[in-house]
PDB file of C-alpha atoms in Angstrom:
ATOM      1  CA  UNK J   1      -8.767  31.186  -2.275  1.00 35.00           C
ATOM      2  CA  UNK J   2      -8.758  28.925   0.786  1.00 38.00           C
ATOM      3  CA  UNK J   3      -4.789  29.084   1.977  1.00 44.00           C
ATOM      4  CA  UNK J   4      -2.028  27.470   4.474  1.00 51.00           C
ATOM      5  CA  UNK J   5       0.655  30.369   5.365  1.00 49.00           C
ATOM      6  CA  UNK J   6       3.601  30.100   7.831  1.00 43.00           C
ATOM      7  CA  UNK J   7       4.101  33.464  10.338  1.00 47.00           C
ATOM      8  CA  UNK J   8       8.124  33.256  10.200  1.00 48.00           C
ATOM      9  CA  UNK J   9       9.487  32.468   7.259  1.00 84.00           C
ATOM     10  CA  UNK J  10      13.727  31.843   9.363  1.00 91.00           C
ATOM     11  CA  UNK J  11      13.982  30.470  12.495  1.00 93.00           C
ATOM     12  CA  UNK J  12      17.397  30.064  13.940  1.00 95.00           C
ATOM     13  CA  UNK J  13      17.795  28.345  17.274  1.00 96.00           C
ATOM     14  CA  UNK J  14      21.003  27.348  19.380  1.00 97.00           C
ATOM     15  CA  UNK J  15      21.403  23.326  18.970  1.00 96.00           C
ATOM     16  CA  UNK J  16      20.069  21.393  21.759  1.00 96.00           C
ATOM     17  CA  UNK J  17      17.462  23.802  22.776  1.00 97.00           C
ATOM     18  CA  UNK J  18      13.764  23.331  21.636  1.00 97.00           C
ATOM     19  CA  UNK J  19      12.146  24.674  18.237  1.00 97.00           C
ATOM     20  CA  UNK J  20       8.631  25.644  17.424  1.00 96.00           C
ATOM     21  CA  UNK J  21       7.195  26.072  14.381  1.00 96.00           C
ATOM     22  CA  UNK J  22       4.092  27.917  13.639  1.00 94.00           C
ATOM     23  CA  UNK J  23       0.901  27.617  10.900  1.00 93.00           C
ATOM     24  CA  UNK J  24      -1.919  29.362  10.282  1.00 92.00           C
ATOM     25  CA  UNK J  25      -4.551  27.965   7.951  1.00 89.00           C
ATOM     26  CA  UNK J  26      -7.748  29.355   6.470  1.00 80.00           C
ATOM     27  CA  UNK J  27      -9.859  26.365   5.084  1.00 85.00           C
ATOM     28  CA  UNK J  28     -11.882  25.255   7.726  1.00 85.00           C
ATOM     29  CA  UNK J  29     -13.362  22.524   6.009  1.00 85.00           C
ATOM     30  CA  UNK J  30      -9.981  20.725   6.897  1.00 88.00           C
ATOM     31  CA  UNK J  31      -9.786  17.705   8.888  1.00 88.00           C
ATOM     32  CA  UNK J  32      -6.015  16.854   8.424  1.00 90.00           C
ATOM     33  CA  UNK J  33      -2.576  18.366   8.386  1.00 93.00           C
ATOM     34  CA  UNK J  34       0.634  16.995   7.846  1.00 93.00           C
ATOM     35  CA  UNK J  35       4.361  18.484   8.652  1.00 95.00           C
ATOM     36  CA  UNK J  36       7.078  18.410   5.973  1.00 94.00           C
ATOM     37  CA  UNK J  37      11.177  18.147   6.513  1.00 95.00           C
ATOM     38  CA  UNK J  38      12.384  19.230   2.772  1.00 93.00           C
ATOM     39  CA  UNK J  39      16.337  19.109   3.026  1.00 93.00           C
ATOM     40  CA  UNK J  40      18.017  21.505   0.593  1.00 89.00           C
ATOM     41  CA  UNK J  41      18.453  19.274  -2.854  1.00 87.00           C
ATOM     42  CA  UNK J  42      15.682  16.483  -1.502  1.00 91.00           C
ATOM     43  CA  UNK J  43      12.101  15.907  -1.993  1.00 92.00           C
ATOM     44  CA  UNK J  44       9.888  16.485   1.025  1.00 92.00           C
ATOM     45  CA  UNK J  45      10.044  13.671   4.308  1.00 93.00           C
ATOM     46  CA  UNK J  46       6.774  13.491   6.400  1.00 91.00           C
ATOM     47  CA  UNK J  47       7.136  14.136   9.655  1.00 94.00           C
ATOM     48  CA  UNK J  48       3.908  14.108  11.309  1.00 95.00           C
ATOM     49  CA  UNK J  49       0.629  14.547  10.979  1.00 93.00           C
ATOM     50  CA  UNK J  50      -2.692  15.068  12.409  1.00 94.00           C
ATOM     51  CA  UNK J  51      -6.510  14.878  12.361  1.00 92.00           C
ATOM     52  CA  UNK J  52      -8.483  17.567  13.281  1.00 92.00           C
ATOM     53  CA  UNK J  53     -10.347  15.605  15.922  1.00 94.00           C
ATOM     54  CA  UNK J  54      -6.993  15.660  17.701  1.00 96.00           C
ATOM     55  CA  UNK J  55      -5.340  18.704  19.427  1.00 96.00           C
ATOM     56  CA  UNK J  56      -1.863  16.691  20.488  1.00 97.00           C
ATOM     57  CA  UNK J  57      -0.003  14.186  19.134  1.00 97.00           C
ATOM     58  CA  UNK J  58       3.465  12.970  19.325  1.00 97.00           C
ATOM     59  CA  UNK J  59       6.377  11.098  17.808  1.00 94.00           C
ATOM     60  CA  UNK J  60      10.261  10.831  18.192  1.00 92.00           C
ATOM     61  CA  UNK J  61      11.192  14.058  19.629  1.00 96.00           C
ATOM     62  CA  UNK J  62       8.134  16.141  17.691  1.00 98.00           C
ATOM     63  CA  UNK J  63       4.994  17.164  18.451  1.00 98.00           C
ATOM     64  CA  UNK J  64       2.030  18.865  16.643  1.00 98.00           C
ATOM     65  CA  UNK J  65      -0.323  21.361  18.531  1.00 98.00           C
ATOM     66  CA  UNK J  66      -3.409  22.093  16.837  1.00 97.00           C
ATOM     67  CA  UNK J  67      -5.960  24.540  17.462  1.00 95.00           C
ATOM     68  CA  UNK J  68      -8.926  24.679  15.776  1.00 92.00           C
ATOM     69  CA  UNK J  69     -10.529  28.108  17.090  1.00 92.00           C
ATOM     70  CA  UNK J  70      -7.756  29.981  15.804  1.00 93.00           C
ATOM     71  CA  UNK J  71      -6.482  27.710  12.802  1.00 93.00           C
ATOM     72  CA  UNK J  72      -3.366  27.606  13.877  1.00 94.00           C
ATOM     73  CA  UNK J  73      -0.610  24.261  13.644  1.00 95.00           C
ATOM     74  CA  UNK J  74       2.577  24.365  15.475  1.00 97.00           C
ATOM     75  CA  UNK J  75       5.729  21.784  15.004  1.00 97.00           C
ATOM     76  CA  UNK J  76       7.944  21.292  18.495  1.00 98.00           C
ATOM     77  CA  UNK J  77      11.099  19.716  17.862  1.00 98.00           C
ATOM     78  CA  UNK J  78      13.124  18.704  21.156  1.00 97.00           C
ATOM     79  CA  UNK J  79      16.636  19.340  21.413  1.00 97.00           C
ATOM     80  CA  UNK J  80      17.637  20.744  17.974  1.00 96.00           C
ATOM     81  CA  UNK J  81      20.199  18.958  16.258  1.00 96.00           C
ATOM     82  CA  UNK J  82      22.106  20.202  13.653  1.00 95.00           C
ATOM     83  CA  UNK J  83      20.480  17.188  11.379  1.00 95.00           C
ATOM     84  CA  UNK J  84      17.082  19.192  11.664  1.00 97.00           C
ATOM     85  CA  UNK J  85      18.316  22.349   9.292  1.00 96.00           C
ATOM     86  CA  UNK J  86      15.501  22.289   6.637  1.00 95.00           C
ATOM     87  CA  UNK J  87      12.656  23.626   5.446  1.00 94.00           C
ATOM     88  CA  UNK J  88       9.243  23.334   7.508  1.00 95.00           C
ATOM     89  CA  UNK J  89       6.202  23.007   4.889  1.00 93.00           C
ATOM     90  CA  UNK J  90       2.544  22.746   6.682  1.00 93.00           C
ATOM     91  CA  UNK J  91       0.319  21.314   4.513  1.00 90.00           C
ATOM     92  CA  UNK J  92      -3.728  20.452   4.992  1.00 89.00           C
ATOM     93  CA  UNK J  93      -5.825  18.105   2.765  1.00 83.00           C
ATOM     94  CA  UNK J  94      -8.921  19.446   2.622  1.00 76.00           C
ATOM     95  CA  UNK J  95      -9.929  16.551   0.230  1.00 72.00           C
ATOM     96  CA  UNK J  96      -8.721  12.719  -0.634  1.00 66.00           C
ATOM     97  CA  UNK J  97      -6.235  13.882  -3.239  1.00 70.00           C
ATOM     98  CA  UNK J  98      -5.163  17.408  -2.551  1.00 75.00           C
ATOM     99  CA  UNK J  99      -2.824  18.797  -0.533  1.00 81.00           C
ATOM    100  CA  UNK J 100      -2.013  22.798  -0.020  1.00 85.00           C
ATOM    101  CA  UNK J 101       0.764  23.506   1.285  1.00 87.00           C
ATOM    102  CA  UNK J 102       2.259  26.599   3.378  1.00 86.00           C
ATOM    103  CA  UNK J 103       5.224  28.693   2.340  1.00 82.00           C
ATOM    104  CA  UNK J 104       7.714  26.923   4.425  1.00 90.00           C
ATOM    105  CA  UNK J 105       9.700  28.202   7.274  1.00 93.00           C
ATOM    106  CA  UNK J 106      14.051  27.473   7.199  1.00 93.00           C
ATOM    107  CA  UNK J 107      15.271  25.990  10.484  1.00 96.00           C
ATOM    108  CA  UNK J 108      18.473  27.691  11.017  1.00 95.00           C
ATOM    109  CA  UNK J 109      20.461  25.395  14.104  1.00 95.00           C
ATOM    110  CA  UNK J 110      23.571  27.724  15.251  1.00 93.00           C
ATOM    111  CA  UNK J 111      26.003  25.878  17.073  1.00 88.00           C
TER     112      UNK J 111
ATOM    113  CA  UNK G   1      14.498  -0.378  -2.243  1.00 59.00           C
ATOM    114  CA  UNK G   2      14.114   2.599  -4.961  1.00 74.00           C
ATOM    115  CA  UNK G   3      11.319   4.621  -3.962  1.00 93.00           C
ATOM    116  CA  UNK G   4      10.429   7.208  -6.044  1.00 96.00           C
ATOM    117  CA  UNK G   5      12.828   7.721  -9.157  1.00 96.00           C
ATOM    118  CA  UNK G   6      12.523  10.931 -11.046  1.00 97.00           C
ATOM    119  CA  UNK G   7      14.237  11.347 -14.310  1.00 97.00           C
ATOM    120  CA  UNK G   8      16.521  13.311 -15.357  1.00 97.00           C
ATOM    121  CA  UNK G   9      17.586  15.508 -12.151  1.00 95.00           C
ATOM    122  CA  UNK G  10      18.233  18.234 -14.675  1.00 96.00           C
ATOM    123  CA  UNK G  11      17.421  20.014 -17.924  1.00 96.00           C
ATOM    124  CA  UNK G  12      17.587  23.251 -20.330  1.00 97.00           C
ATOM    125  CA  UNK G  13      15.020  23.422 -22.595  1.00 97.00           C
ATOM    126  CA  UNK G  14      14.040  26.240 -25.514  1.00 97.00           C
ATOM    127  CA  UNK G  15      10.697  28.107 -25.398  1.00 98.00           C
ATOM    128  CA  UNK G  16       8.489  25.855 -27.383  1.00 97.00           C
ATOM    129  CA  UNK G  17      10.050  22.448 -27.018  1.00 97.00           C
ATOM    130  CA  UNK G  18       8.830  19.146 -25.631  1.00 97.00           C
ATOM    131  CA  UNK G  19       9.476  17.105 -22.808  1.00 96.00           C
ATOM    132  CA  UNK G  20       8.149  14.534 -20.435  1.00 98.00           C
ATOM    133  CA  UNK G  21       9.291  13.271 -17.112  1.00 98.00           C
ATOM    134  CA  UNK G  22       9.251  10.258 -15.548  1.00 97.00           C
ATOM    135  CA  UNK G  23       8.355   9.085 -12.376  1.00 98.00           C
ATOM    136  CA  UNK G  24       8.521   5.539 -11.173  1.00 98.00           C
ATOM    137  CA  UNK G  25       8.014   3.840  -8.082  1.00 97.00           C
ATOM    138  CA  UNK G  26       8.507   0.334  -6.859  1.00 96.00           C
ATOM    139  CA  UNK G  27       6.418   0.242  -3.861  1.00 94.00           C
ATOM    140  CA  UNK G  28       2.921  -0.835  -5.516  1.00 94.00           C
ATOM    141  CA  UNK G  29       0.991   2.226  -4.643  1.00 94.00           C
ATOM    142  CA  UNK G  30      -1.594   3.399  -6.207  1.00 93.00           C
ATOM    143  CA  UNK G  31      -1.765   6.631  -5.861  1.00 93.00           C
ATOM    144  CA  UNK G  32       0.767   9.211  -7.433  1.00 94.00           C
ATOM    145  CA  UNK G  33       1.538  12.947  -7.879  1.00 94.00           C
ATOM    146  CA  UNK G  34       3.089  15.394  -9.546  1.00 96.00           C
ATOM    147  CA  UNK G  35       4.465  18.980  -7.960  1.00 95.00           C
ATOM    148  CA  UNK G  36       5.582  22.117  -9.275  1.00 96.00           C
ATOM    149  CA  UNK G  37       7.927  23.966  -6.579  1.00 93.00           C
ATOM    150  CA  UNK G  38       8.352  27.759  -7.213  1.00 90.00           C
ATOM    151  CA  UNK G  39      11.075  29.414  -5.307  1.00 81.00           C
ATOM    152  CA  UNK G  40      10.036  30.498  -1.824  1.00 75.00           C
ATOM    153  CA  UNK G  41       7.008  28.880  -2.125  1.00 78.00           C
ATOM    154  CA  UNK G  42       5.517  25.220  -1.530  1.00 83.00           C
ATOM    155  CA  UNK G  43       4.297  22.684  -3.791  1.00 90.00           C
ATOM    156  CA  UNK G  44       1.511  22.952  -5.383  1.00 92.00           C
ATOM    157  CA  UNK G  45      -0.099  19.926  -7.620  1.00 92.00           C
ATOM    158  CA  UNK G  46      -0.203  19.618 -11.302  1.00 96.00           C
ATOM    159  CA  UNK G  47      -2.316  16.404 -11.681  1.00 96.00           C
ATOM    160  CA  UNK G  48      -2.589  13.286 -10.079  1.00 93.00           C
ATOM    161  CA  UNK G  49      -3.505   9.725 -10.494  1.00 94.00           C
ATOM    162  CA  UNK G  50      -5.542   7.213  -8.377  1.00 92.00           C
ATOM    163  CA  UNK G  51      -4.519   4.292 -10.285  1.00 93.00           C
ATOM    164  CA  UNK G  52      -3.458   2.632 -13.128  1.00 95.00           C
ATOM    165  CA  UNK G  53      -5.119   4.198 -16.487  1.00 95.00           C
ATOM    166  CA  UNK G  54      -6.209   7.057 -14.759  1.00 95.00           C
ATOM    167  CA  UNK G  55      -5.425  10.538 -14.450  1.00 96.00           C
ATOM    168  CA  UNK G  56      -6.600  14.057 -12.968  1.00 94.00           C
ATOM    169  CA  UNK G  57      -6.284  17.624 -12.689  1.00 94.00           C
ATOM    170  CA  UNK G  58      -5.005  19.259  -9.750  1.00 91.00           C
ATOM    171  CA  UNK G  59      -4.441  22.865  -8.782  1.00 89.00           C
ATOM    172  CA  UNK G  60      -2.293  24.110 -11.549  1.00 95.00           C
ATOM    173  CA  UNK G  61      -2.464  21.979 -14.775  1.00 97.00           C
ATOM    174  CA  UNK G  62      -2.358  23.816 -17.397  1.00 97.00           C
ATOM    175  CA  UNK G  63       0.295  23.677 -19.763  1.00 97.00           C
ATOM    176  CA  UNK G  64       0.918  19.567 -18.720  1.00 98.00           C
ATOM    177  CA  UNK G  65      -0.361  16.991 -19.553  1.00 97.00           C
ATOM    178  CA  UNK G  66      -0.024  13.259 -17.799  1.00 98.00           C
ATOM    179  CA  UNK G  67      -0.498   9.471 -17.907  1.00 98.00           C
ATOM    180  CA  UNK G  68      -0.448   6.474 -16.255  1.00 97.00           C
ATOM    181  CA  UNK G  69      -0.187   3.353 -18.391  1.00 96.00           C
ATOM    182  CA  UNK G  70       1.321   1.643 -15.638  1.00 96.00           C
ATOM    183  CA  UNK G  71       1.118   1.080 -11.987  1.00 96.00           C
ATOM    184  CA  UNK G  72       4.261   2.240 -11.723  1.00 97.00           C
ATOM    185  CA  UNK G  73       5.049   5.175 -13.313  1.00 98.00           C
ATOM    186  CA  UNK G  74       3.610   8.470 -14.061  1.00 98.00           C
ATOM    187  CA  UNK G  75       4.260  10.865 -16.743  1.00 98.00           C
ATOM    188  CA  UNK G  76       4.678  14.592 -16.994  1.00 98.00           C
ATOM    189  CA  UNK G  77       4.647  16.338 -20.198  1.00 98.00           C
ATOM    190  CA  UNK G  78       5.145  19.725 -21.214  1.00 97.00           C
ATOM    191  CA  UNK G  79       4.044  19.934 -25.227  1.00 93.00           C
ATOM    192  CA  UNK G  80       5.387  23.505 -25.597  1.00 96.00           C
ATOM    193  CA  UNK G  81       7.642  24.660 -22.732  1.00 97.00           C
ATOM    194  CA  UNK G  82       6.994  28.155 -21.509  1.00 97.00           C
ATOM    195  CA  UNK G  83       9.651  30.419 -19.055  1.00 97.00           C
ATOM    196  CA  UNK G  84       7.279  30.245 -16.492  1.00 96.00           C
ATOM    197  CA  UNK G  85       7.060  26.319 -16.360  1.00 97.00           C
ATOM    198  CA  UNK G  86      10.850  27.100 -15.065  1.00 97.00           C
ATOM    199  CA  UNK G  87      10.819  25.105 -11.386  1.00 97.00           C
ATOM    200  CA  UNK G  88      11.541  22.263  -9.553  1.00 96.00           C
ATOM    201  CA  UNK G  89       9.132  19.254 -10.215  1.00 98.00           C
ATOM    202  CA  UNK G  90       8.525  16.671  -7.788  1.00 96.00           C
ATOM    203  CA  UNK G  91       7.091  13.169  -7.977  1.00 96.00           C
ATOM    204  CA  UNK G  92       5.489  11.327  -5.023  1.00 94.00           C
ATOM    205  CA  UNK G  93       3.432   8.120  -4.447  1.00 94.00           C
ATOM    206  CA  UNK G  94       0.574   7.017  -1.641  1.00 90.00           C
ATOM    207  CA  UNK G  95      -0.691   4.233  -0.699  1.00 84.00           C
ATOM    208  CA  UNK G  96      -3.700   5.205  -0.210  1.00 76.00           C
ATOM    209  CA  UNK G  97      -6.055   8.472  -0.234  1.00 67.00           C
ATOM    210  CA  UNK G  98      -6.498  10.685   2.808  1.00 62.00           C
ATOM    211  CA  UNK G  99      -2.810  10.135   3.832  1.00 62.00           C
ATOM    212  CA  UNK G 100      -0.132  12.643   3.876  1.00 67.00           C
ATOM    213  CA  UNK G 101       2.845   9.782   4.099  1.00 79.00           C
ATOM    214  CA  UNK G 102       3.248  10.462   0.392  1.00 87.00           C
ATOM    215  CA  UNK G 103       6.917   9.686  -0.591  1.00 91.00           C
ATOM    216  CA  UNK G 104       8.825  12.067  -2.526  1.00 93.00           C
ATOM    217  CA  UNK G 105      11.086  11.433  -5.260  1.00 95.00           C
ATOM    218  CA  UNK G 106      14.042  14.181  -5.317  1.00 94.00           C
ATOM    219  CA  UNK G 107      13.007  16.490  -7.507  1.00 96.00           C
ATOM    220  CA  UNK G 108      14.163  17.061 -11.445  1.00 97.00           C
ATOM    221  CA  UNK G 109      15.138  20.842 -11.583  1.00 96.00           C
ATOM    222  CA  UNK G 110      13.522  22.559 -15.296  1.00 97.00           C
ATOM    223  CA  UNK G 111      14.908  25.658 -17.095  1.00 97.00           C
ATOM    224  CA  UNK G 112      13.176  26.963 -20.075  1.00 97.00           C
ATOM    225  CA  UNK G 113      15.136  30.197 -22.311  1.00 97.00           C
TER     226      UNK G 113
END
């Protein structure tokens, strides 16, 4: 079936430098993505998101890329702080209720 | 402010016993979820509810079952617990549809021998 994946499933990065986060999706019939922080022991925090008749947007010290021809999502995150180690989870909602949601990439900061 | 509350945070059961866990939330949405997270992998939805009195199948239901008797809380129940209903189950509420600010609760961790 239709499917969200994430191309590395570790990234480690030296704190303060940036961090990008890749997604590839599949369903085209998707208008909307969202970004995920899941903290190890917590419940997923929303980050961002995005509509699919938008190929930028921004908030404090993220940003989402999206691009459409290739299906592809990517998370920036501006100088790393050690705060950001998590898991990454894509997701797209290809309908009111549903989301499906990537594998999740780790955020590794090294000091 | 509460959020999401899951309980409990933890539990053992035996192949073939009963359970249900709750979910409450004190933020008056009206929509609310319920996850299954397998290790390595991201959530995927059991069922879900659009409001109070209703309920609905999402991508992986069977085996649960669910209601919604009230606004605020959502039940999951497992009538006859398998091995393979072993995971992490989240709980999360909307305000509305077509938004992926869905608030999480923190998760109640199942084991079934």
């Amino acid at each position: 079936g239709e499917s969200v994946g994430l191309h590395l499933p570790t990234l480690s990065v030296q704190e303060g430098d940036n961090s990008i986060i890749n997604c590839a999706y599949s369903n085209s019939a998707s208008d909307y993505f969202i970004w995920y922080k899941q903290e190890s022991g917590k419940g997923p925090q929303f980050i961002i998101d995005i509509r699919s008749n938008m190929d930028k947007r921004q908030g404090q010290r993220v940003t989402v890329l999206l691009n459409k021809t290739v299906k592809h999502l990517s998370l920036q995150i501006a100088a790393t702080q050690p705060g950001d180690s998590a898991v990454y989870f894509c997701a797209e909602n290809p309908d009111n209720y549903q989301l499906i949601w990537g594998a999740g990439t780790k955020l590794i900061i090294k000091p | 402010n509460a959020g999401v509350t899951q309980t409990p945070k933890f539990r053992v059961l035996k192949t073939g016993q009963s359970m249900t866990l709750l979910c409450a939330q004190d933020m008056n949405h009206e929509y609310m979820y319920w996850y299954r997270q397998d290790p390595g992998m991201g959530l995927r939805l059991i069922h879900y509810s659009v409001g109070e009195g209703t309920t609905a199948k999402g991508e992986v239901p069977d085996g649960y079952n669910v209601s919604r008797l009230k606004k605020q809380n959502f039940l999951l129940g497992l009538e006859s617990a398998a091995p393979s209903q072993t995971s992490v189950y989240f709980c999360a509420s909307s305000y509305g549809s077509r938004t992926g600010e869905a608030f999480f609760g923190q998760g109640t961790r199942l084991t079934v021998v």
